[in-house]
Amino acid sequence: MDVETINRVGVIGAGTMGSGIAQVAATHGYDVVMRDIEQEFVENGFETIDDSLGRLVSNETLTEDEAAAVRDRITGTTELEDLADCDLVVEAALEDLDIKRDIFGDLDEIAADDAVLATNTSTLSITSIAAATERPESVVGLHFMNPVPVMPGVEIVVGEQTDPELVDVAHEFAEDLEKTTWESDDKPGFVTNRILMPWINEGIRAFDEGVATKEDIDAGMELGTNVPMGPLTLADHIGLDICLHATETLHEELGDRYKPAYLLKRKVEAGELGKKTGSGFYEYD
Ligand code: CAA
């Protein structure tokens, strides 16, 4: 298994994430088939791509010709069967486990035996999605960040049965799209949303409980902790529905996250207080 053998990429779902993934893959020379269940959704996906490519042309990241070539490399369809000759398929459908499992069950029937089957899920279990197929070793998480054409990172999520070679291919594929990767085990929310969502949730709670105005909560985090965007502004960018859905999934899976972490207590007891003691979560000279 090798990233060199990937030429044709299938994307399931033409929404914000799916169209972004299709665009970025096509920008890096892959032939892309973008599938959604209705023609109208496919057309909306192309509109999102055209808008994004337009921005990249106006800020001189791409030339007009390059943008046109990207567009030509993407085919739209409503038929899942049209993904049969794809070497890698990324599913970016609704964030609903039953829907994703249905899709993977169908994909298992039609995808090539050696195809990489990836899901862009942001919080759901890769292992559970993979279990809907007869080839769970071929399923991996490729979690792109929104907006896909702009954000520099991709989270690679390793399911219980994911083939380690496939994990390498997933890293190489994302790197070929000029993204930097990090890896997460298949635990709820992975790295990003497990940490980001409680942070956003606490920002919302602080506002609701009258700790400060929304502007001051965002300013406190931006100016006080050097994040580019405070929790309320970022929640607005992500979409509050997406934040709620992700937080509900984490709540179901992880319960009360707000007690001091056991590891935090253990580190303090051990005197590993961070930079000032030369050791915390990292080591310092
Ligand atoms: N396609 C192409 N270019 C785009 C674009 C897109 N979709 N969106 C923005 N851009 C470009 C703009 O054209 C602009 O380029 P120039 O500066 O050269 O003109 C640049 O990006 C900045 O855009 P804007 O000035 O319009 O907007 P902004 O200042 O808000 O910046 C952003 C855009 C960098 C994406 C910023 O909004 C941001 O950081 N958003 C939050 C991103 C984020 O944290 N994403 C992760 C969310 S969590 C997640 O995705 C995980 C999950 O599972 C929920």
Short mmCIF file of C-alpha atoms and ligand atoms in Angstrom, two decimals:
data_model
loop_
_atom_site.label_atom_id
_atom_site.label_comp_id
_atom_site.label_asym_id
_atom_site.label_seq_id
_atom_site.Cartn_x
_atom_site.Cartn_y
_atom_site.Cartn_z
CA MET A 1 0.00 0.00 0.00
CA ASP A 2 1.44 3.30 -1.12
CA VAL A 3 0.22 6.87 -1.58
CA GLU A 4 1.74 6.74 -5.10
CA THR A 5 -1.04 4.37 -6.13
CA ILE A 6 -3.73 6.89 -5.25
CA ASN A 7 -4.92 8.77 -8.32
CA ARG A 8 -8.65 8.96 -8.05
CA VAL A 9 -10.33 10.25 -4.90
CA GLY A 10 -14.00 9.86 -4.03
CA VAL A 11 -15.71 12.27 -1.65
CA ILE A 12 -19.06 11.42 -0.11
CA GLY A 13 -20.97 14.55 0.83
CA ALA A 14 -20.74 17.88 -1.01
CA GLY A 15 -21.34 20.10 2.01
CA THR A 16 -18.80 22.49 3.50
CA MET A 17 -16.32 19.76 4.43
CA GLY A 18 -16.85 17.46 1.44
CA SER A 19 -16.57 20.23 -1.14
CA GLY A 20 -13.49 21.58 0.64
CA ILE A 21 -11.83 18.15 0.61
CA ALA A 22 -12.74 17.67 -3.07
CA GLN A 23 -11.24 21.06 -3.91
CA VAL A 24 -8.00 20.50 -2.03
CA ALA A 25 -7.53 17.01 -3.49
CA ALA A 26 -8.14 18.33 -7.02
CA THR A 27 -5.77 21.23 -6.38
CA HIS A 28 -3.06 18.68 -5.70
CA GLY A 29 -3.64 16.82 -8.96
CA TYR A 30 -6.07 14.09 -7.94
CA ASP A 31 -9.09 13.27 -10.08
CA VAL A 32 -12.06 13.65 -7.77
CA VAL A 33 -15.60 12.30 -7.81
CA MET A 34 -17.82 14.24 -5.41
CA ARG A 35 -21.06 12.51 -4.54
CA ASP A 36 -24.13 13.68 -2.66
CA ILE A 37 -27.61 12.22 -2.49
CA GLU A 38 -29.30 14.97 -4.51
CA GLN A 39 -28.17 16.90 -7.55
CA GLU A 40 -29.01 20.17 -5.80
CA PHE A 41 -26.51 19.35 -3.01
CA VAL A 42 -23.86 18.51 -5.59
CA GLU A 43 -24.46 21.85 -7.31
CA ASN A 44 -24.23 23.69 -4.00
CA GLY A 45 -20.91 21.94 -3.44
CA PHE A 46 -19.60 23.24 -6.77
CA GLU A 47 -20.77 26.75 -5.85
CA THR A 48 -18.78 26.56 -2.61
CA ILE A 49 -15.74 25.38 -4.59
CA ASP A 50 -16.14 28.17 -7.14
CA ASP A 51 -16.37 30.72 -4.37
CA SER A 52 -13.26 29.39 -2.65
CA LEU A 53 -11.28 29.12 -5.89
CA GLY A 54 -12.33 32.71 -6.68
CA ARG A 55 -10.81 33.87 -3.38
CA LEU A 56 -7.62 31.93 -4.04
CA VAL A 57 -7.35 33.55 -7.47
CA SER A 58 -7.97 37.02 -6.08
CA ASN A 59 -5.28 36.63 -3.43
CA GLU A 60 -2.94 35.19 -6.08
CA THR A 61 -2.59 31.77 -4.49
CA LEU A 62 -3.82 30.26 -7.77
CA THR A 63 -3.93 31.55 -11.33
CA GLU A 64 -7.19 31.57 -13.32
CA ASP A 65 -5.89 28.63 -15.38
CA GLU A 66 -4.96 26.61 -12.30
CA ALA A 67 -8.38 27.23 -10.76
CA ALA A 68 -10.06 26.13 -14.01
CA ALA A 69 -7.92 22.97 -14.04
CA VAL A 70 -8.92 22.20 -10.44
CA ARG A 71 -12.57 22.59 -11.35
CA ASP A 72 -12.14 20.27 -14.37
CA ARG A 73 -10.66 17.54 -12.20
CA ILE A 74 -13.85 17.32 -10.10
CA THR A 75 -16.87 15.34 -11.31
CA GLY A 76 -20.18 15.49 -9.50
CA THR A 77 -22.55 12.56 -9.07
CA THR A 78 -25.47 11.29 -7.05
CA GLU A 79 -24.51 7.63 -7.58
CA LEU A 80 -22.36 5.90 -5.00
CA GLU A 81 -21.39 3.36 -7.69
CA ASP A 82 -19.44 6.12 -9.45
CA LEU A 83 -16.88 5.82 -6.64
CA ALA A 84 -16.16 2.19 -7.54
CA ASP A 85 -12.83 2.96 -9.20
CA CYS A 86 -11.59 5.40 -6.57
CA ASP A 87 -8.34 4.53 -4.80
CA LEU A 88 -9.30 6.50 -1.73
CA VAL A 89 -12.73 7.59 -0.57
CA VAL A 90 -13.34 10.22 2.11
CA GLU A 91 -16.79 10.24 3.64
CA ALA A 92 -17.92 13.68 4.81
CA ALA A 93 -21.66 13.12 5.23
CA LEU A 94 -23.80 14.16 8.18
CA GLU A 95 -22.30 13.62 11.62
CA ASP A 96 -24.66 10.76 12.44
CA LEU A 97 -23.36 7.30 13.30
CA ASP A 98 -26.24 5.38 11.68
CA ILE A 99 -25.93 7.36 8.45
CA LYS A 100 -22.18 6.86 8.34
CA ARG A 101 -22.47 3.14 9.07
CA ASP A 102 -25.04 2.78 6.28
CA ILE A 103 -22.73 4.58 3.88
CA PHE A 104 -19.76 2.41 4.83
CA GLY A 105 -21.86 -0.74 4.47
CA ASP A 106 -22.76 0.34 0.92
CA LEU A 107 -19.23 1.49 0.17
CA ASP A 108 -17.93 -1.91 1.21
CA GLU A 109 -20.04 -3.47 -1.55
CA ILE A 110 -18.75 -1.25 -4.33
CA ALA A 111 -15.26 0.03 -3.46
CA ALA A 112 -12.15 -1.61 -4.92
CA ASP A 113 -10.61 -4.26 -2.64
CA ASP A 114 -7.50 -2.20 -1.99
CA ALA A 115 -9.24 1.18 -1.65
CA VAL A 116 -8.55 3.34 1.39
CA LEU A 117 -11.85 4.08 3.12
CA ALA A 118 -11.61 7.26 5.17
CA THR A 119 -14.11 9.16 7.26
CA ASN A 120 -13.98 12.85 8.09
CA THR A 121 -15.95 12.34 11.29
CA SER A 122 -15.03 14.87 13.96
CA THR A 123 -16.26 12.98 17.02
CA LEU A 124 -17.73 9.58 16.15
CA SER A 125 -15.95 6.25 16.59
CA ILE A 126 -13.88 5.11 13.62
CA THR A 127 -14.04 1.57 14.99
CA SER A 128 -17.81 1.62 15.01
CA ILE A 129 -18.00 3.05 11.48
CA ALA A 130 -15.43 0.48 10.29
CA ALA A 131 -17.45 -2.35 11.84
CA ALA A 132 -20.17 -1.71 9.25
CA THR A 133 -17.76 -3.13 6.66
CA GLU A 134 -16.16 -6.52 6.14
CA ARG A 135 -12.78 -4.77 5.99
CA PRO A 136 -12.34 -2.66 9.13
CA GLU A 137 -8.57 -2.71 8.61
CA SER A 138 -9.11 -0.51 5.53
CA VAL A 139 -10.91 2.26 7.44
CA VAL A 140 -9.13 5.28 8.90
CA GLY A 141 -10.08 8.75 10.15
CA LEU A 142 -9.01 11.72 8.02
CA HIS A 143 -10.35 14.66 9.97
CA PHE A 144 -9.96 17.87 7.99
CA MET A 145 -10.50 21.25 9.64
CA ASN A 146 -12.93 23.89 8.40
CA PRO A 147 -12.36 25.75 6.08
CA VAL A 148 -10.45 22.91 4.42
CA PRO A 149 -8.71 25.03 1.75
CA VAL A 150 -7.24 27.32 4.42
CA MET A 151 -6.59 25.29 7.56
CA PRO A 152 -3.12 23.73 7.62
CA GLY A 153 -3.74 20.56 9.62
CA VAL A 154 -5.40 17.16 9.35
CA GLU A 155 -6.04 14.79 12.23
CA ILE A 156 -5.37 11.13 11.44
CA VAL A 157 -7.52 8.85 13.58
CA VAL A 158 -6.56 5.24 14.13
CA GLY A 159 -9.41 2.80 14.68
CA GLU A 160 -9.08 -0.35 16.76
CA GLN A 161 -8.57 -2.47 13.64
CA THR A 162 -6.97 0.05 11.27
CA ASP A 163 -4.00 -1.45 9.43
CA PRO A 164 -0.84 0.44 10.52
CA GLU A 165 0.26 0.64 6.88
CA LEU A 166 -2.99 2.42 6.09
CA VAL A 167 -2.24 4.94 8.82
CA ASP A 168 1.06 5.73 7.06
CA VAL A 169 -0.78 6.14 3.77
CA ALA A 170 -3.28 8.48 5.43
CA HIS A 171 -0.45 10.69 6.72
CA GLU A 172 1.25 10.66 3.32
CA PHE A 173 -1.97 11.50 1.50
CA ALA A 174 -2.72 14.47 3.78
CA GLU A 175 0.89 15.63 3.48
CA ASP A 176 0.55 15.40 -0.29
CA LEU A 177 -2.32 17.90 0.09
CA GLU A 178 0.22 20.15 1.86
CA LYS A 179 -1.38 19.57 5.23
CA THR A 180 0.51 18.83 8.42
CA THR A 181 -0.80 15.84 10.32
CA TRP A 182 -1.09 14.64 13.87
CA GLU A 183 -2.43 11.34 15.05
CA SER A 184 -5.13 10.40 17.51
CA ASP A 185 -6.38 7.17 18.93
CA ASP A 186 -10.06 6.44 18.40
CA LYS A 187 -11.27 8.11 21.60
CA PRO A 188 -14.28 10.48 21.68
CA GLY A 189 -13.54 13.81 20.04
CA PHE A 190 -9.97 12.69 19.21
CA VAL A 191 -7.41 15.39 20.06
CA THR A 192 -9.03 18.50 18.65
CA ASN A 193 -12.67 18.35 19.59
CA ARG A 194 -12.07 16.64 22.90
CA ILE A 195 -10.13 19.70 23.99
CA LEU A 196 -11.71 22.42 21.89
CA MET A 197 -15.37 21.69 22.65
CA PRO A 198 -15.16 21.88 26.48
CA TRP A 199 -13.20 25.13 26.04
CA ILE A 200 -15.93 26.61 23.86
CA ASN A 201 -18.62 25.22 26.14
CA GLU A 202 -17.01 26.81 29.18
CA GLY A 203 -16.79 30.15 27.35
CA ILE A 204 -20.50 29.95 26.63
CA ARG A 205 -21.25 28.98 30.23
CA ALA A 206 -19.11 31.85 31.57
CA PHE A 207 -21.08 34.27 29.40
CA ASP A 208 -24.40 32.75 30.45
CA GLU A 209 -23.44 32.95 34.13
CA GLY A 210 -22.52 36.63 33.81
CA VAL A 211 -18.78 36.28 34.36
CA ALA A 212 -18.15 38.89 31.66
CA THR A 213 -19.54 40.28 28.44
CA LYS A 214 -19.02 38.14 25.36
CA GLU A 215 -16.49 40.65 24.06
CA ASP A 216 -14.52 40.47 27.33
CA ILE A 217 -14.58 36.68 27.38
CA ASP A 218 -13.16 36.60 23.86
CA ALA A 219 -10.68 39.39 24.63
CA GLY A 220 -9.57 37.64 27.81
CA MET A 221 -8.72 34.49 25.92
CA GLU A 222 -7.23 36.24 22.88
CA LEU A 223 -5.14 38.81 24.68
CA GLY A 224 -4.57 36.81 27.82
CA THR A 225 -3.67 33.45 26.30
CA ASN A 226 -2.64 34.29 22.73
CA VAL A 227 -5.23 32.20 20.91
CA PRO A 228 -6.22 33.82 17.60
CA MET A 229 -9.92 33.78 18.42
CA GLY A 230 -11.90 33.63 21.68
CA PRO A 231 -14.39 30.81 22.32
CA LEU A 232 -17.56 32.70 21.42
CA THR A 233 -16.18 34.03 18.15
CA LEU A 234 -14.79 30.62 17.26
CA ALA A 235 -18.09 28.92 18.11
CA ASP A 236 -19.78 31.29 15.69
CA HIS A 237 -17.27 30.39 12.99
CA ILE A 238 -17.70 26.67 13.50
CA GLY A 239 -21.51 26.81 13.78
CA LEU A 240 -23.32 26.49 17.10
CA ASP A 241 -25.24 23.43 15.89
CA ILE A 242 -22.00 21.66 15.16
CA CYS A 243 -20.62 22.69 18.55
CA LEU A 244 -23.75 21.44 20.33
CA HIS A 245 -23.78 18.15 18.47
CA ALA A 246 -20.09 17.53 19.15
CA THR A 247 -20.48 18.48 22.82
CA GLU A 248 -23.49 16.19 23.21
CA THR A 249 -21.50 13.30 21.78
CA LEU A 250 -18.63 14.02 24.16
CA HIS A 251 -21.02 14.31 27.09
CA GLU A 252 -22.60 10.97 26.27
CA GLU A 253 -19.24 9.30 25.96
CA LEU A 254 -17.18 11.03 28.63
CA GLY A 255 -19.57 12.36 31.28
CA ASP A 256 -18.37 15.00 33.72
CA ARG A 257 -15.20 16.49 32.29
CA TYR A 258 -14.83 19.32 34.74
CA LYS A 259 -13.29 17.64 37.76
CA PRO A 260 -9.56 18.28 37.97
CA ALA A 261 -7.89 15.69 35.81
CA TYR A 262 -6.29 12.83 37.72
CA LEU A 263 -3.05 13.36 35.85
CA LEU A 264 -3.01 17.02 36.91
CA LYS A 265 -3.17 16.02 40.58
CA ARG A 266 -0.53 13.34 40.10
CA LYS A 267 1.86 15.74 38.38
CA VAL A 268 1.49 18.31 41.18
CA GLU A 269 2.03 15.65 43.83
CA ALA A 270 5.15 14.62 41.94
CA GLY A 271 6.37 18.23 41.90
CA GLU A 272 6.29 18.32 38.10
CA LEU A 273 4.85 21.83 37.95
CA GLY A 274 5.83 22.79 34.40
CA LYS A 275 8.52 25.09 33.06
CA LYS A 276 9.41 26.43 36.49
CA THR A 277 10.45 22.97 37.71
CA GLY A 278 11.93 21.90 34.38
CA SER A 279 9.26 19.29 33.86
CA GLY A 280 5.52 19.24 33.40
CA PHE A 281 3.86 17.74 30.39
CA TYR A 282 7.07 18.57 28.50
CA GLU A 283 10.70 18.71 29.62
CA TYR A 284 12.56 22.08 29.81
CA ASP A 285 16.30 22.78 29.97
N1 CAA B 1 -11.33 29.26 0.62
C1 CAA B 1 -10.27 29.99 0.21
N2 CAA B 1 -9.79 31.03 0.89
C2 CAA B 1 -10.40 31.38 2.02
C3 CAA B 1 -11.52 30.66 2.53
C4 CAA B 1 -11.96 29.56 1.77
N3 CAA B 1 -12.99 28.82 2.15
N4 CAA B 1 -11.89 31.23 3.69
C5 CAA B 1 -11.05 32.25 3.92
N5 CAA B 1 -10.16 32.35 2.91
C6 CAA B 1 -9.07 33.30 2.80
C7 CAA B 1 -9.59 34.67 2.45
O1 CAA B 1 -9.73 34.87 1.07
C8 CAA B 1 -8.52 35.56 3.03
O2 CAA B 1 -7.42 35.64 2.17
P1 CAA B 1 -6.55 37.01 2.12
O3 CAA B 1 -6.18 37.35 3.54
O4 CAA B 1 -5.37 36.68 1.27
O5 CAA B 1 -7.46 38.00 1.52
C9 CAA B 1 -8.06 34.80 4.26
O6 CAA B 1 -8.45 33.42 4.07
C10 CAA B 1 -8.70 35.34 5.51
O7 CAA B 1 -10.10 35.32 5.32
P2 CAA B 1 -11.10 36.43 5.82
O8 CAA B 1 -10.36 37.72 6.04
O9 CAA B 1 -12.28 36.42 4.94
O10 CAA B 1 -11.66 35.82 7.14
P3 CAA B 1 -10.97 35.59 8.51
O11 CAA B 1 -10.10 36.70 8.92
O12 CAA B 1 -12.09 35.18 9.39
O13 CAA B 1 -9.99 34.34 8.29
C11 CAA B 1 -10.01 32.02 8.78
C12 CAA B 1 -10.43 33.11 7.82
C13 CAA B 1 -8.48 31.98 8.85
C14 CAA B 1 -10.52 30.70 8.26
C15 CAA B 1 -10.58 32.36 10.17
O14 CAA B 1 -11.95 32.63 10.04
C16 CAA B 1 -10.40 31.29 11.17
O15 CAA B 1 -9.31 31.11 11.73
N6 CAA B 1 -11.51 30.55 11.47
C17 CAA B 1 -11.51 29.50 12.46
C18 CAA B 1 -10.91 28.29 11.85
C19 CAA B 1 -10.88 27.16 12.80
O16 CAA B 1 -10.50 27.26 13.95
N7 CAA B 1 -11.24 26.02 12.27
C20 CAA B 1 -11.27 24.81 13.04
C21 CAA B 1 -12.62 24.68 13.58
S1 CAA B 1 -12.73 23.21 14.47
C22 CAA B 1 -12.98 22.08 13.31
O17 CAA B 1 -13.07 22.27 12.13
C23 CAA B 1 -13.09 20.76 13.92
C24 CAA B 1 -14.44 20.26 13.95
O18 CAA B 1 -14.54 19.10 13.69
C25 CAA B 1 -15.61 21.03 14.42
#
